[in-house]
Amino acid sequence: MATEINGWTAPAREVLRVTTSTRIAEVDAGATPGFDGDKQLGSALLEERGARLSALQELLYANGRIGDHRSVLLVLQGMDTAGKGGIVRHVIGHVDPQGVDHAAFGSPTEEELRHHYLWRIEKALPRGGQLGVFDRSHYEDVLVVRVHELVPADVWGARYQEIVDFEDRLVDTGTTVVKVLLAVSKEEQKRRLAQRLRRPDKYWKYDRRDLDERALWPDYEQAYQAVLDRTSTERAPWFVVPCDRKWYARLAVTELLIDALEGLELSWPPAHFDVEAERLRLERS
Amino acid sequence: MATEINGWTAPAREVLRVTTSTRIAEVDAGATPGFDGDKQLGSALLEERGARLSALQELLYANGRIGDHRSVLLVLQGMDTAGKGGIVRHVIGHVDPQGVDHAAFGSPTEEELRHHYLWRIEKALPRGGQLGVFDRSHYEDVLVVRVHELVPADVWGARYQEIVDFEDRLVDTGTTVVKVLLAVSKEEQKRRLAQRLRRPDKYWKYDRRDLDERALWPDYEQAYQAVLDRTSTERAPWFVVPCDRKWYARLAVTELLIDALEGLELSWPPAHFDVEAERLRLERS
């Protein structure tokens, strides 16, 4: 990266990428892997890199308009308060809303429950040229579903391979899948929940069930570990992003998206018309 | 408005609102009605008012999360190059992407053509708590459809009242409808089209059909006039926003949206749980 201001010592895509030795329980959620700058530098850099992300997204959109079917899909997972919404607001907020296909997946509706769990996911996939964002995703079907045993073990157990195959099809058809697990520490979650209970303008974000889930922290760690072990593939790898420092998480996800978009090697679509002839037509109009 | 910097001499909602004497052919697209500041002041103000818009949108979203069904829908119409996309990027771009339901309506698909023209519109209406944005809309069915006589005159002729009734139902069910016609001059359109033919990074925005439509300017003026005359109602009025100066159009639409959101008199949702009891639960967790 040839930026004026920079604090990266190693690319986010390398230091954050899940390996076979990644242990989610041992991740330091307060760390800033690969970045040796402070919050001030990180925030300044986010503005600059947000502009770069926006420029790349416009290229993707432009190519989509002339029929390029490629897209990028950001999958966001993480415990409550990890900051999925903040990523959407402060990272995706840099790009043109027209080019974003955003979907949030809460508890499935009655209609959704009557379909295969990937049904609602398929429907929300980004269109060609779009930057898709999933706030939670099909991974809930091996996370909350597993922790609460909402379906038998053999059913959720079969889903890991199914998800790998599903994402493989996505990549085959031109979607770059960027899977981000936002890692928050149990202490930081407590602070963030306390803030929601302290500020009346945050009450609406509080849900009594968050504490029930919090009590299941070890079960979720186990479920997340299985996700990383079984679904982080060469073609659709997971990245674990420490997020106790929000500014770092936002900067890191921005870099991961920039990297995904640069990988498409996009350029401005050539004119599909006779430029000179059109200039003459316009002149006479 | 009690803002630090201000150039408004009269509220946008008053000076831009369509009256029975509005003549679209006589609108000065280069004017800045109600605003006596220059581009520099306008751009600075846009940042400040964009933040206000964002804060109000978060309030709407928060209320939506606890079951408030109200929403705001921005309907954008205008000739090619009027800057609908720029409004989405630079006005809607200020708010959290999660809270935006954006839809662009191009030529209807085969499936859409087999349905009533409002079918695709209904499907794209904003959910409760969301800020909806229509880039083109059901009005195309009395604009391009009328100009090109895509259906018989008695069919499109019946649509004005149908649209008034449709929007009346929207308002009844809690949607504030903000209808904006972006008025570009024929000369400015020529400049903007010329730019698309001069810059290779703009070629993708150029469509040969734009010049065909440009040749029908008087027909479109007539069709737009009919829209204003027959569908600007007390409950869902039209606003004509001059947009030869893009900074003015963006600022004015921001003000119209702020006004719509302030009209909802939103406040932070109260806690629907026992705050003290939850604090204790959290403390012990």
XYZ file of C-alpha atoms in Angstrom:
570
model
C 0.000 0.000 0.000
C 1.425 3.327 -1.013
C -0.406 5.589 1.380
C 0.749 8.859 2.859
C -0.082 7.759 6.352
C 0.274 4.151 7.296
C 0.685 2.051 10.368
C 0.467 -1.423 8.889
C 3.469 -3.677 9.360
C 1.808 -6.643 7.644
C -1.303 -6.933 5.451
C -4.567 -7.499 7.330
C -5.417 -10.371 4.989
C -2.326 -12.232 6.203
C -2.286 -11.556 9.920
C -6.016 -12.021 10.412
C -6.553 -15.062 8.240
C -7.584 -18.189 10.083
C -5.120 -21.067 10.064
C -5.422 -24.597 11.378
C -3.856 -23.407 14.630
C -6.281 -20.523 15.260
C -7.973 -20.919 18.644
C -10.808 -18.468 19.071
C -10.642 -18.764 22.869
C -7.047 -17.566 22.782
C -7.486 -14.583 20.476
C -6.534 -11.293 22.137
C -9.576 -9.175 21.325
C -7.797 -6.034 22.459
C -4.863 -6.446 20.093
C -4.282 -4.671 16.776
C -2.528 -7.342 14.692
C -0.313 -5.971 11.949
C -0.961 -2.364 12.921
C 1.396 -0.450 15.149
C -0.352 2.905 15.010
C -2.701 4.311 17.629
C -6.367 5.251 17.505
C -5.624 8.693 16.097
C -3.632 7.319 13.203
C -6.140 4.518 12.700
C -9.047 6.925 12.468
C -7.238 9.206 10.035
C -6.287 6.218 7.929
C -9.879 4.955 7.941
C -10.984 8.128 6.166
C -8.318 7.746 3.509
C -8.887 4.048 2.996
C -12.648 4.524 3.094
C -12.259 6.791 0.070
C -10.222 4.094 -1.659
C -12.888 1.513 -0.847
C -15.512 3.835 -2.272
C -13.556 4.308 -5.504
C -13.166 0.551 -5.939
C -16.832 -0.044 -5.221
C -17.755 2.435 -7.945
C -15.596 0.451 -10.382
C -17.391 -2.741 -9.373
C -20.752 -1.034 -9.797
C -19.788 0.380 -13.196
C -18.788 -3.054 -14.427
C -21.987 -4.531 -13.032
C -23.959 -2.027 -15.082
C -22.457 -3.379 -18.289
C -23.155 -6.984 -17.378
C -20.218 -8.136 -15.229
C -21.725 -10.658 -12.821
C -19.018 -10.461 -10.205
C -19.762 -9.253 -6.694
C -18.212 -9.114 -3.243
C -19.978 -10.446 -0.171
C -18.978 -9.458 3.351
C -20.229 -11.938 5.945
C -20.225 -10.533 9.479
C -20.472 -12.771 12.514
C -19.748 -12.155 16.166
C -21.189 -12.231 19.652
C -23.676 -9.553 20.691
C -22.037 -6.108 20.979
C -19.066 -7.216 18.859
C -19.865 -4.299 16.581
C -21.371 -5.752 13.413
C -23.647 -2.743 13.116
C -20.740 -0.389 13.618
C -18.881 -2.028 10.753
C -21.869 -1.508 8.501
C -22.198 2.105 9.534
C -18.542 3.117 9.574
C -17.053 0.928 6.847
C -19.890 0.278 4.430
C -21.039 3.839 5.145
C -18.132 5.018 3.001
C -19.571 3.628 -0.208
C -22.489 4.640 -2.393
C -25.724 3.209 -0.918
C -26.863 2.279 -4.442
C -24.072 -0.251 -4.702
C -24.792 -2.038 -1.427
C -27.060 -5.059 -0.994
C -27.461 -5.275 2.772
C -29.273 -8.019 4.638
C -29.594 -8.699 8.356
C -30.593 -12.167 9.464
C -32.451 -12.368 12.756
C -34.512 -15.248 14.050
C -36.084 -16.875 11.008
C -39.711 -16.079 10.286
C -42.356 -18.780 10.154
C -42.137 -18.753 6.370
C -38.357 -19.037 6.441
C -38.538 -21.971 8.849
C -40.647 -23.837 6.334
C -37.805 -23.618 3.820
C -34.246 -24.940 3.782
C -32.038 -22.677 5.921
C -30.175 -21.441 2.837
C -33.401 -20.268 1.176
C -33.413 -16.830 2.784
C -29.679 -16.561 2.210
C -29.934 -17.249 -1.537
C -32.616 -14.605 -1.862
C -30.360 -11.973 -0.307
C -27.192 -12.666 -2.296
C -25.669 -9.578 -3.904
C -26.487 -8.854 -7.525
C -23.668 -8.558 -10.036
C -21.703 -5.382 -9.439
C -22.932 -5.037 -5.875
C -21.195 -5.131 -2.534
C -23.254 -7.494 -0.398
C -23.255 -7.290 3.377
C -24.664 -9.996 5.635
C -25.191 -8.962 9.247
C -25.276 -12.510 10.604
C -25.769 -15.195 7.989
C -26.177 -18.899 7.273
C -23.592 -19.438 10.007
C -26.302 -18.835 12.593
C -27.556 -22.245 11.517
C -24.447 -23.836 13.037
C -24.056 -21.311 15.883
C -27.226 -20.368 17.756
C -28.891 -23.457 16.302
C -26.117 -25.691 17.596
C -25.782 -24.044 20.999
C -29.509 -24.254 21.658
C -29.924 -27.617 19.922
C -32.718 -26.220 17.771
C -32.261 -29.146 15.396
C -30.732 -32.598 16.050
C -26.934 -32.888 16.027
C -26.836 -34.890 12.827
C -28.767 -32.134 11.072
C -26.533 -29.230 12.086
C -23.540 -31.502 11.805
C -24.179 -31.973 8.098
C -24.356 -28.254 7.521
C -20.647 -27.469 7.670
C -19.921 -29.345 4.457
C -23.110 -28.034 2.930
C -21.986 -24.483 3.672
C -18.543 -25.148 2.207
C -20.191 -26.443 -0.960
C -22.610 -23.522 -1.056
C -19.824 -20.960 -0.779
C -17.839 -22.849 -3.366
C -20.712 -22.351 -5.792
C -20.784 -18.662 -4.910
C -17.101 -18.293 -5.717
C -17.601 -20.265 -8.941
C -20.240 -17.809 -10.055
C -18.118 -14.755 -9.378
C -18.754 -13.776 -5.782
C -15.725 -13.012 -3.639
C -16.683 -14.074 -0.124
C -15.070 -12.203 2.782
C -15.953 -13.864 6.074
C -15.253 -11.854 9.195
C -15.611 -13.047 12.758
C -15.501 -10.038 15.068
C -13.841 -11.145 18.279
C -14.941 -9.279 21.393
C -13.698 -10.164 24.858
C -16.123 -11.149 27.589
C -15.028 -8.121 29.655
C -15.541 -5.701 26.786
C -18.978 -7.175 26.113
C -19.857 -6.460 29.735
C -18.769 -2.834 29.346
C -20.788 -2.424 26.168
C -23.902 -3.981 27.651
C -23.495 -1.783 30.737
C -23.411 1.241 28.459
C -26.681 0.184 26.875
C -28.197 0.028 30.342
C -26.779 3.397 31.347
C -27.749 5.547 28.382
C -31.447 5.981 27.568
C -30.503 6.535 23.914
C -29.081 3.006 23.928
C -31.933 1.154 25.691
C -33.404 0.132 22.345
C -30.261 -1.846 21.580
C -30.586 -3.904 24.750
C -32.290 -7.251 24.669
C -32.818 -9.285 27.836
C -31.831 -12.413 25.906
C -28.310 -11.011 25.383
C -27.455 -12.001 28.954
C -28.842 -15.498 28.438
C -26.542 -15.877 25.453
C -23.650 -14.383 27.396
C -24.043 -17.158 29.960
C -23.406 -19.614 27.144
C -20.069 -18.016 26.199
C -18.047 -21.287 26.309
C -20.633 -23.041 24.153
C -20.443 -20.277 21.593
C -16.667 -20.384 21.628
C -16.867 -24.065 20.869
C -19.384 -23.492 18.089
C -17.277 -20.716 16.562
C -14.187 -22.894 16.744
C -15.992 -25.593 14.771
C -16.984 -22.981 12.189
C -13.396 -21.867 11.757
C -12.071 -25.428 11.685
C -14.605 -26.740 9.220
C -15.551 -23.850 6.949
C -12.402 -21.771 6.484
C -11.330 -22.796 3.014
C -8.798 -21.642 0.493
C -11.512 -20.094 -1.628
C -13.603 -18.621 1.181
C -11.362 -18.133 4.209
C -12.363 -16.744 7.580
C -10.692 -13.730 9.126
C -10.780 -13.190 12.873
C -10.808 -9.468 13.616
C -10.192 -8.344 17.209
C -12.774 -5.694 17.984
C -12.354 -4.487 21.524
C -10.839 -1.468 19.829
C -13.547 -0.492 17.407
C -11.297 1.759 15.338
C -9.003 -1.180 14.616
C -11.829 -3.502 13.593
C -13.210 -0.900 11.200
C -9.832 -0.239 9.662
C -9.058 -3.944 9.323
C -12.378 -4.794 7.634
C -11.864 -1.868 5.278
C -8.490 -3.335 4.290
C -9.989 -6.796 3.769
C -12.631 -5.359 1.457
C -10.118 -3.263 -0.449
C -8.027 -6.380 -0.898
C -11.003 -8.359 -2.196
C -11.918 -5.620 -4.656
C -8.353 -5.121 -5.854
C -8.246 -8.858 -6.501
C -10.896 -8.383 -9.184
C -8.490 -6.172 -11.160
C -11.250 -3.913 -12.353
C -10.934 -1.110 -14.839
C -13.415 1.359 -16.269
C -15.671 -0.310 -18.843
C -14.820 0.729 -22.404
C -17.411 2.610 -24.410
C -19.899 0.258 -26.041
C -20.776 2.957 -28.559
C -18.990 5.168 -31.075
C -17.773 8.041 -28.895
C -17.166 10.473 -31.778
C -20.519 9.759 -33.382
C -22.274 10.323 -30.060
C -20.423 13.590 -29.513
C -21.710 14.790 -32.863
C -25.240 13.659 -32.088
C -25.081 15.489 -28.769
C -23.674 18.621 -30.378
C -26.605 18.727 -32.782
C -29.193 18.034 -30.084
C -33.375 26.003 12.364
C -30.832 26.950 14.988
C -27.643 26.109 13.145
C -24.258 27.723 13.499
C -23.935 28.311 9.807
C -26.988 29.005 7.742
C -27.916 30.528 4.447
C -31.620 29.742 4.328
C -33.970 32.674 4.097
C -37.080 30.480 3.882
C -37.635 26.771 4.557
C -37.035 24.456 1.603
C -40.380 22.772 2.217
C -42.143 26.078 1.567
C -40.211 27.527 -1.351
C -39.921 24.246 -3.265
C -43.416 22.907 -2.738
C -45.507 22.644 -5.863
C -48.543 24.893 -6.096
C -51.316 25.087 -8.650
C -49.312 27.765 -10.437
C -46.064 25.780 -10.728
C -44.997 25.486 -14.369
C -42.165 23.065 -14.808
C -41.138 24.631 -18.126
C -40.610 27.951 -16.328
C -38.579 26.706 -13.384
C -35.092 28.239 -13.230
C -32.969 25.126 -12.780
C -29.925 27.234 -11.945
C -31.565 29.048 -9.047
C -31.168 28.332 -5.333
C -34.622 29.147 -3.935
C -34.636 30.135 -0.293
C -30.869 29.945 0.014
C -28.671 33.005 -0.352
C -25.350 31.344 0.412
C -22.782 30.178 -2.112
C -21.397 26.746 -2.931
C -18.818 26.903 -0.156
C -21.398 27.663 2.501
C -23.789 25.133 1.002
C -21.221 22.358 1.085
C -20.221 23.116 4.666
C -23.859 23.188 5.669
C -24.486 19.869 3.946
C -22.004 18.182 6.282
C -23.670 19.656 9.334
C -27.188 18.900 8.175
C -26.162 15.456 6.971
C -25.179 14.681 10.552
C -28.577 15.915 11.715
C -30.276 13.723 9.106
C -28.239 10.760 10.286
C -29.210 11.354 13.927
C -32.899 11.534 13.018
C -32.649 8.404 10.893
C -31.166 6.535 13.848
C -34.163 7.600 15.926
C -36.506 6.296 13.231
C -34.583 3.034 13.074
C -34.588 2.659 16.862
C -38.343 3.088 16.959
C -38.734 0.646 14.108
C -36.848 -1.941 16.105
C -39.427 -1.775 18.873
C -42.352 -2.100 16.481
C -43.105 1.416 15.239
C -44.379 0.917 11.680
C -43.686 4.419 10.455
C -41.241 5.070 7.655
C -40.151 7.827 5.287
C -40.052 7.343 1.525
C -38.065 9.623 -0.767
C -39.262 9.428 -4.366
C -36.728 10.782 -6.864
C -37.717 11.694 -10.399
C -35.981 13.744 -13.040
C -34.615 13.741 -16.562
C -31.401 11.840 -17.307
C -28.357 13.495 -15.680
C -30.566 15.414 -13.234
C -28.533 13.840 -10.463
C -30.756 11.234 -8.817
C -27.741 9.037 -8.219
C -25.818 11.940 -6.751
C -28.611 12.562 -4.262
C -28.475 8.936 -3.171
C -24.712 9.049 -2.810
C -24.304 12.442 -1.180
C -27.513 12.788 0.833
C -28.543 9.243 1.687
C -24.818 8.486 2.009
C -24.896 10.355 5.321
C -27.080 7.799 7.039
C -26.471 4.277 8.270
C -26.813 1.838 5.334
C -28.722 -0.561 7.609
C -31.558 1.921 7.853
C -31.981 2.478 4.118
C -34.288 0.530 1.806
C -33.117 1.589 -1.644
C -34.724 0.598 -4.915
C -34.025 1.694 -8.474
C -36.699 1.165 -11.099
C -35.472 0.684 -14.635
C -37.368 -0.747 -17.567
C -39.710 -3.361 -16.126
C -38.689 -6.995 -16.466
C -40.853 -9.504 -18.290
C -42.159 -10.740 -14.966
C -42.960 -7.226 -13.813
C -44.807 -6.502 -17.042
C -47.104 -9.410 -16.327
C -48.175 -7.736 -13.095
C -49.950 -4.484 -12.337
C -47.446 -1.604 -12.532
C -47.653 -1.041 -8.780
C -46.651 -4.646 -8.032
C -42.917 -4.025 -8.109
C -43.423 -0.776 -6.218
C -45.334 -2.425 -3.357
C -42.608 -5.030 -3.003
C -39.956 -2.336 -2.561
C -41.767 -0.156 -0.015
C -39.693 0.652 3.078
C -40.149 -1.462 6.154
C -41.185 0.200 9.408
C -38.312 2.270 10.797
C -36.572 2.495 7.437
C -35.771 5.367 5.139
C -36.910 4.263 1.702
C -35.403 5.692 -1.465
C -36.918 5.221 -4.906
C -34.617 6.111 -7.800
C -37.410 6.506 -10.330
C -40.730 5.052 -9.286
C -44.362 4.379 -10.221
C -44.284 7.798 -11.868
C -42.416 6.277 -14.788
C -45.767 4.680 -15.611
C -47.176 8.114 -16.422
C -43.914 9.567 -17.785
C -41.914 7.357 -20.142
C -45.023 5.244 -20.650
C -47.072 8.290 -21.637
C -44.403 9.903 -23.798
C -43.797 6.693 -25.753
C -47.458 5.640 -25.681
C -46.495 2.234 -24.289
C -50.107 1.753 -23.211
C -53.292 3.389 -24.535
C -54.140 6.888 -23.307
C -57.132 5.751 -21.305
C -54.897 3.326 -19.398
C -52.202 5.790 -18.388
C -54.844 8.440 -17.977
C -56.477 6.429 -15.198
C -53.217 6.058 -13.350
C -53.010 9.554 -11.883
C -55.950 9.002 -9.594
C -54.780 5.481 -8.894
C -51.400 6.835 -7.790
C -53.039 9.454 -5.584
C -55.104 6.714 -3.945
C -52.070 4.475 -3.594
C -50.020 7.163 -1.881
C -52.980 8.007 0.306
C -52.908 4.441 1.590
C -49.188 4.726 2.197
C -49.676 7.826 4.308
C -52.547 6.135 6.154
C -50.267 3.288 7.121
C -47.515 5.536 8.442
C -45.264 6.321 5.503
C -44.271 9.951 5.018
C -43.885 10.388 1.267
C -41.381 13.010 0.061
C -41.644 13.427 -3.710
C -38.796 15.270 -5.379
C -38.619 16.274 -9.011
C -35.043 17.266 -9.810
C -35.205 20.009 -12.409
C -32.227 20.183 -14.754
C -32.022 22.652 -17.623
C -31.614 21.419 -21.171
C -28.275 23.255 -21.430
C -26.933 21.713 -18.228
C -28.015 18.267 -19.404
C -25.963 18.829 -22.556
C -22.912 19.728 -20.470
C -23.333 16.652 -18.291
C -23.788 14.319 -21.242
C -20.741 15.878 -22.907
C -18.740 15.114 -19.782
C -19.784 11.471 -19.962
C -18.484 11.395 -23.533
C -15.231 13.111 -22.620
C -14.126 11.102 -19.599
C -13.443 7.361 -20.025
C -14.352 6.860 -16.345
C -17.839 8.158 -17.218
C -18.499 6.178 -20.415
C -20.399 3.542 -18.454
C -22.960 6.139 -17.452
C -23.709 7.013 -21.057
C -26.588 5.384 -22.845
C -27.297 6.096 -26.509
C -30.995 6.259 -25.696
C -30.405 9.310 -23.492
C -30.222 11.456 -26.637
C -33.414 9.944 -27.994
C -35.157 10.937 -24.771
C -33.538 14.374 -24.886
C -35.154 14.956 -28.267
C -38.509 14.450 -26.564
C -37.875 17.192 -23.977
C -41.149 19.089 -24.591
C -43.149 15.866 -24.332
C -41.505 15.079 -21.010
C -42.167 18.590 -19.768
C -45.804 18.090 -20.584
C -45.855 14.715 -18.873
C -44.130 16.105 -15.765
C -46.560 19.008 -15.675
C -49.456 16.557 -15.633
C -47.804 14.675 -12.772
C -47.477 17.862 -10.729
C -50.987 19.038 -11.560
C -52.674 15.740 -10.824
C -50.644 14.028 -8.097
C -49.355 16.792 -5.824
C -51.680 16.441 -2.872
C -51.868 17.852 0.629
C -50.771 14.527 2.069
C -48.094 13.667 -0.512
C -46.935 16.909 -2.128
C -44.329 17.288 -4.847
C -41.252 19.429 -4.437
C -39.431 20.773 -7.480
C -35.714 21.067 -6.710
C -33.521 22.999 -9.159
C -30.423 20.931 -9.707
C -28.131 22.669 -12.149
C -26.152 23.434 -9.007
C -25.687 20.023 -7.518
C -24.664 21.344 -4.107
C -27.972 23.168 -3.796
C -30.051 20.146 -4.787
C -28.278 17.971 -2.223
C -28.706 20.521 0.513
C -32.365 21.087 -0.322
C -33.242 17.373 -0.360
C -31.426 16.965 2.951
C -33.636 19.698 4.405
C -36.795 18.100 3.021
C -35.884 14.780 4.623
C -34.979 16.406 7.933
C -38.320 18.153 7.861
C -40.158 14.886 7.180
C -38.356 13.116 10.013
C -38.843 15.972 12.462
C -42.532 15.805 11.646
C -42.646 12.338 13.206
C -41.644 13.846 16.591
C -39.553 10.832 17.482
C -37.869 10.220 20.798
C -35.709 7.384 22.099
C -37.815 4.330 22.870
C -38.234 3.767 26.613
C -36.786 0.619 28.152
C -39.182 -2.310 27.782
C -37.400 -4.062 30.642
C -36.505 -3.353 34.272
C -33.274 -1.371 33.926
C -32.129 -1.875 37.512
C -32.847 -5.597 37.461
C -30.897 -5.979 34.210
C -27.961 -4.023 35.618
C -27.830 -6.465 38.517
C -28.075 -9.436 36.186
C -25.245 -8.036 34.085
C -23.122 -7.308 37.142
C -23.422 -10.915 38.244
C -22.744 -12.310 34.757
